[in-house]
Coordinates of C-alpha atoms in Angstrom, one line a residue:
X29 CA 0.0 0.0 0.0
X30 CA 2.8 2.4 1.0
X31 CA 4.7 1.5 -2.2
X32 CA 1.7 2.3 -4.4
X33 CA 1.1 5.5 -2.5
X34 CA 4.8 6.5 -3.1
X35 CA 4.6 5.9 -6.8
X36 CA 1.4 7.8 -7.0
X37 CA 2.9 10.8 -5.1
X38 CA 5.9 10.8 -7.5
X39 CA 3.7 10.9 -10.6
X40 CA 1.5 13.6 -9.1
X41 CA 4.5 15.7 -8.2
X42 CA 6.1 15.3 -11.6
X43 CA 2.8 16.2 -13.2
X44 CA 2.5 19.4 -11.1
X45 CA 6.0 20.4 -12.0
X46 CA 5.4 19.8 -15.7
X47 CA 2.2 21.9 -15.6
X48 CA 4.0 24.7 -13.8
X49 CA 6.8 24.6 -16.4
X50 CA 4.4 24.6 -19.3
X51 CA 1.9 27.2 -17.9
X52 CA 4.0 29.4 -15.5
X53 CA 5.9 32.1 -17.5
X54 CA 8.3 32.7 -14.6
X55 CA 9.2 29.1 -14.3
X56 CA 9.3 28.6 -18.0
X57 CA 11.7 31.6 -18.3
X58 CA 13.9 30.3 -15.6
X59 CA 14.0 26.8 -17.1
X60 CA 14.8 28.3 -20.6
X61 CA 17.6 30.5 -19.1
X62 CA 19.1 27.5 -17.3
X63 CA 19.1 25.3 -20.4
X64 CA 20.5 28.1 -22.5
X65 CA 23.3 28.6 -20.0
X66 CA 24.2 24.9 -20.1
X67 CA 24.2 25.0 -23.9
X68 CA 26.3 28.1 -24.1
X69 CA 28.8 26.6 -21.5
X70 CA 29.0 23.4 -23.5
X71 CA 29.6 25.3 -26.8
X72 CA 32.3 27.5 -25.2
X73 CA 34.0 24.5 -23.7
X74 CA 33.9 22.7 -27.1
X75 CA 35.4 25.8 -28.9
X76 CA 38.0 26.2 -26.2
X77 CA 39.0 22.5 -26.5
X78 CA 39.1 22.9 -30.3
X79 CA 41.4 25.9 -30.1
X80 CA 43.7 24.1 -27.6
X81 CA 44.0 21.1 -30.0
X82 CA 44.6 23.4 -33.0
X83 CA 47.3 25.3 -31.0
X84 CA 48.9 22.1 -30.0
X85 CA 49.1 20.8 -33.6
X86 CA 50.4 24.3 -34.8
X87 CA 53.1 24.1 -32.1
X88 CA 54.0 20.6 -33.3
X89 CA 54.3 21.7 -36.9
X90 CA 56.4 24.8 -35.8
X91 CA 58.7 22.6 -33.8
X92 CA 59.1 20.2 -36.7
X93 CA 59.8 23.1 -39.1
X94 CA 62.3 24.6 -36.8
X95 CA 64.0 21.3 -36.3
X96 CA 64.4 20.9 -40.1
X97 CA 65.7 24.5 -40.3
X98 CA 68.2 23.8 -37.5
X99 CA 69.4 20.7 -39.3
X100 CA 70.0 22.7 -42.5
X101 CA 71.8 25.5 -40.6
X102 CA 73.9 23.0 -38.7
X103 CA 75.0 21.4 -42.0
X104 CA 75.8 24.8 -43.5
X105 CA 77.7 25.7 -40.3
X106 CA 79.8 22.6 -40.6
X107 CA 80.6 23.4 -44.2
X108 CA 81.5 27.0 -43.4
X109 CA 83.7 25.8 -40.6
X110 CA 85.4 23.3 -42.9
X111 CA 85.9 26.0 -45.6
X112 CA 87.3 28.4 -43.0
X113 CA 89.7 25.8 -41.7
X114 CA 90.8 24.9 -45.2
X115 CA 91.3 28.6 -46.0
X116 CA 93.4 29.2 -42.9
X117 CA 95.5 26.1 -43.6
X118 CA 96.1 27.3 -47.2
X119 CA 97.0 30.8 -46.0
X120 CA 99.4 29.4 -43.4
X121 CA 101.0 27.0 -45.9
X122 CA 101.6 29.9 -48.3
X123 CA 103.0 32.1 -45.5
X124 CA 100.3 34.7 -45.9
X125 CA 98.6 36.6 -43.1
X126 CA 95.0 35.9 -42.5
X127 CA 92.8 39.0 -43.2
X128 CA 90.9 39.7 -40.0
X129 CA 90.2 43.3 -41.0
X130 CA 86.8 42.7 -42.4
X131 CA 83.4 43.6 -41.1
X132 CA 79.9 43.5 -42.5
X133 CA 77.6 46.3 -41.3
X134 CA 73.7 46.4 -41.7
X135 CA 72.7 49.7 -43.3
X136 CA 69.3 51.2 -44.2
X137 CA 68.6 53.1 -47.4
X138 CA 67.3 56.7 -47.3
X139 CA 65.9 57.0 -50.8
X140 CA 66.7 57.5 -54.4
X141 CA 69.4 59.9 -55.3
X142 CA 67.6 60.8 -58.5
X143 CA 64.0 60.0 -59.3
X144 CA 63.7 57.6 -62.2
X145 CA 67.1 56.0 -61.5
X146 CA 66.4 52.9 -59.3
X147 CA 70.0 51.9 -59.2
X148 CA 71.4 54.8 -57.1
X149 CA 70.3 55.3 -53.5
X150 CA 71.5 57.3 -50.5
X151 CA 72.5 55.3 -47.4
X152 CA 72.5 56.3 -43.8
X153 CA 76.0 57.1 -42.6
X154 CA 77.3 53.9 -41.1
X155 CA 79.9 53.1 -38.4
X156 CA 83.5 54.0 -39.4
X157 CA 82.4 55.5 -42.8
X158 CA 85.3 56.9 -44.7
X159 CA 84.5 59.1 -47.7
X160 CA 87.9 58.2 -49.2
X161 CA 87.0 54.5 -49.6
X162 CA 84.7 52.4 -51.7
X163 CA 82.6 49.6 -50.1
X164 CA 80.9 46.5 -51.3
X165 CA 77.2 45.9 -50.9
X166 CA 75.7 42.5 -50.2
X167 CA 72.0 41.4 -50.0
X168 CA 70.8 37.9 -49.3
X169 CA 74.3 36.6 -49.7
X170 CA 74.9 38.1 -53.2
X171 CA 77.1 41.1 -54.3
X172 CA 74.6 43.7 -55.6
X173 CA 76.6 47.0 -55.8
X174 CA 79.1 49.3 -54.3
X175 CA 79.2 52.4 -52.1
X176 CA 81.0 55.6 -53.1
X177 CA 81.2 59.1 -51.8
X178 CA 78.9 61.8 -53.2
X179 CA 78.4 65.2 -51.5
X180 CA 80.3 63.7 -48.5
X181 CA 77.5 61.1 -48.1
X182 CA 77.5 57.4 -48.8
X183 CA 75.9 56.7 -52.2
X184 CA 75.0 53.1 -53.1
X185 CA 75.4 52.4 -56.8
X186 CA 73.7 49.1 -57.6
X187 CA 74.9 46.5 -60.1
X188 CA 72.5 47.6 -62.8
X189 CA 74.1 51.0 -63.1
X190 CA 77.0 51.6 -65.5
X191 CA 78.9 53.4 -62.8
X192 CA 79.1 50.2 -60.8
X193 CA 82.3 48.4 -61.3
X194 CA 84.2 45.7 -59.3
X195 CA 86.6 42.8 -60.0
X196 CA 85.3 39.2 -60.5
X197 CA 86.4 35.7 -61.4
X198 CA 84.4 33.5 -63.8
X199 CA 84.1 29.7 -63.5
X200 CA 86.4 27.0 -62.1
X201 CA 89.4 28.4 -64.0
X202 CA 88.8 31.8 -62.3
X203 CA 89.1 33.9 -65.4
X204 CA 89.4 37.5 -64.2
X205 CA 87.4 40.4 -65.4
X206 CA 85.7 43.7 -64.4
X207 CA 82.0 43.6 -63.9
X208 CA 80.1 46.7 -65.1
X209 CA 76.4 47.4 -64.7
X210 CA 74.0 47.0 -67.7
X211 CA 70.5 46.9 -66.3
X212 CA 68.6 45.8 -63.1
X213 CA 69.1 42.1 -63.9
X214 CA 72.4 42.1 -65.9
X215 CA 76.0 43.1 -65.9
X216 CA 78.8 42.9 -68.5
X217 CA 82.1 41.4 -67.4
X218 CA 84.8 43.0 -69.5
X219 CA 88.5 42.4 -70.3
X220 CA 88.4 38.7 -69.8
X221 CA 91.7 37.2 -71.2
X222 CA 91.0 35.8 -74.7
X223 CA 92.9 32.6 -74.0
X224 CA 91.0 31.7 -70.9
X225 CA 88.1 29.3 -71.4
X226 CA 84.7 30.3 -70.0
X227 CA 81.3 28.8 -70.7
X228 CA 77.7 29.8 -70.6
X229 CA 76.3 28.9 -67.2
X230 CA 79.7 29.5 -65.4
X231 CA 79.2 31.2 -62.0
X232 CA 80.7 34.6 -61.4
X233 CA 82.0 35.7 -58.0
X234 CA 84.0 38.5 -56.5
X235 CA 87.8 38.1 -56.5
X236 CA 88.6 40.6 -53.7
X237 CA 91.6 42.1 -55.5
X238 CA 89.9 45.5 -55.8
X239 CA 89.7 45.8 -52.0
X240 CA 85.9 46.4 -52.3
X241 CA 84.6 42.9 -51.7
X242 CA 86.1 39.9 -50.0
X243 CA 86.8 36.9 -52.4
X244 CA 84.1 34.5 -53.2
X245 CA 80.8 36.5 -53.0
X246 CA 78.5 35.2 -55.8
X247 CA 77.4 37.7 -58.4
X248 CA 75.6 35.8 -61.1
X249 CA 76.0 33.4 -64.0
X250 CA 77.2 33.7 -67.6
X251 CA 74.4 34.1 -70.2
X252 CA 76.5 34.9 -73.4
X253 CA 80.1 35.4 -74.5
X254 CA 81.4 37.8 -77.1
X255 CA 84.9 37.9 -78.5
X256 CA 86.5 41.3 -78.7
X257 CA 89.9 42.7 -79.8
X258 CA 92.4 40.7 -77.7
X259 CA 89.9 39.8 -74.9
X260 CA 86.3 38.6 -74.3
X261 CA 83.2 40.1 -72.8
X262 CA 80.5 38.1 -71.0
X263 CA 76.9 39.1 -70.2
X264 CA 75.8 37.7 -66.8
X265 CA 72.5 37.4 -65.1
X266 CA 72.5 38.7 -61.5
X267 CA 71.6 36.5 -58.6
X268 CA 70.8 39.4 -56.3
X269 CA 67.7 41.7 -56.3
X270 CA 68.7 45.3 -57.2
X271 CA 65.1 46.7 -57.2
X272 CA 64.2 46.3 -53.6
X273 CA 67.3 47.2 -51.6
X274 CA 65.6 48.6 -48.5
X275 CA 68.1 47.0 -46.2
X276 CA 71.6 45.9 -47.2
X277 CA 75.0 44.8 -45.7
X278 CA 78.0 47.0 -46.4
X279 CA 81.4 45.3 -46.5
X280 CA 84.1 47.3 -44.7
X281 CA 87.7 46.2 -45.4
X282 CA 89.9 48.2 -43.1
X283 CA 92.9 48.1 -45.4

């Protein structure tokens, strides 16, 4: 009897609560607010968990990318160290003094020296600037121009300008020549000894004998060769970008 009465009481109570929810605006509003809050909390939690998972995978991808980059840099460092050791050994064997008077300075450009000429730009006055000297300009590892004095200020003349000249070697035989600007993507290497063999595709790099650049900075590659009176000229395609030199490295050789 008591069990039947208990069940009956439960159903009666549930019915009363259901009717109150259905027909009482206050209770219906409270119930709706409560369920909305639960739903919002669930959705926020789900979004938060999703963001945490995405951040985790992004971090994993970033770590993997940095690991690959570190491996490449480590390999390059080993190669550079080996090249440096070989160079020092060669200099020592030849009884020559290692040149330690070399520095590379980051420098910003100020603007074009002449509107319409994209190959000449003013530079900020950099550390130990000497108006009596010429300097080499490097960007992204490539030789792209020189710095000369103009109005007692450093003027950068890029490799596409005819006023830009510096000494180079061509190919494995190291044929010497003087690189002169032609346009924003090309230079002409002049006065190459006629008897020295060079080929299309040969890489061109600075030889350091003009005291502007150190030896071995890449400039470009040979596109065509033209025989002249007693020597050869070679047109080369530049590796470096001479049209966007907003930030460059200036080579300072102290002697």
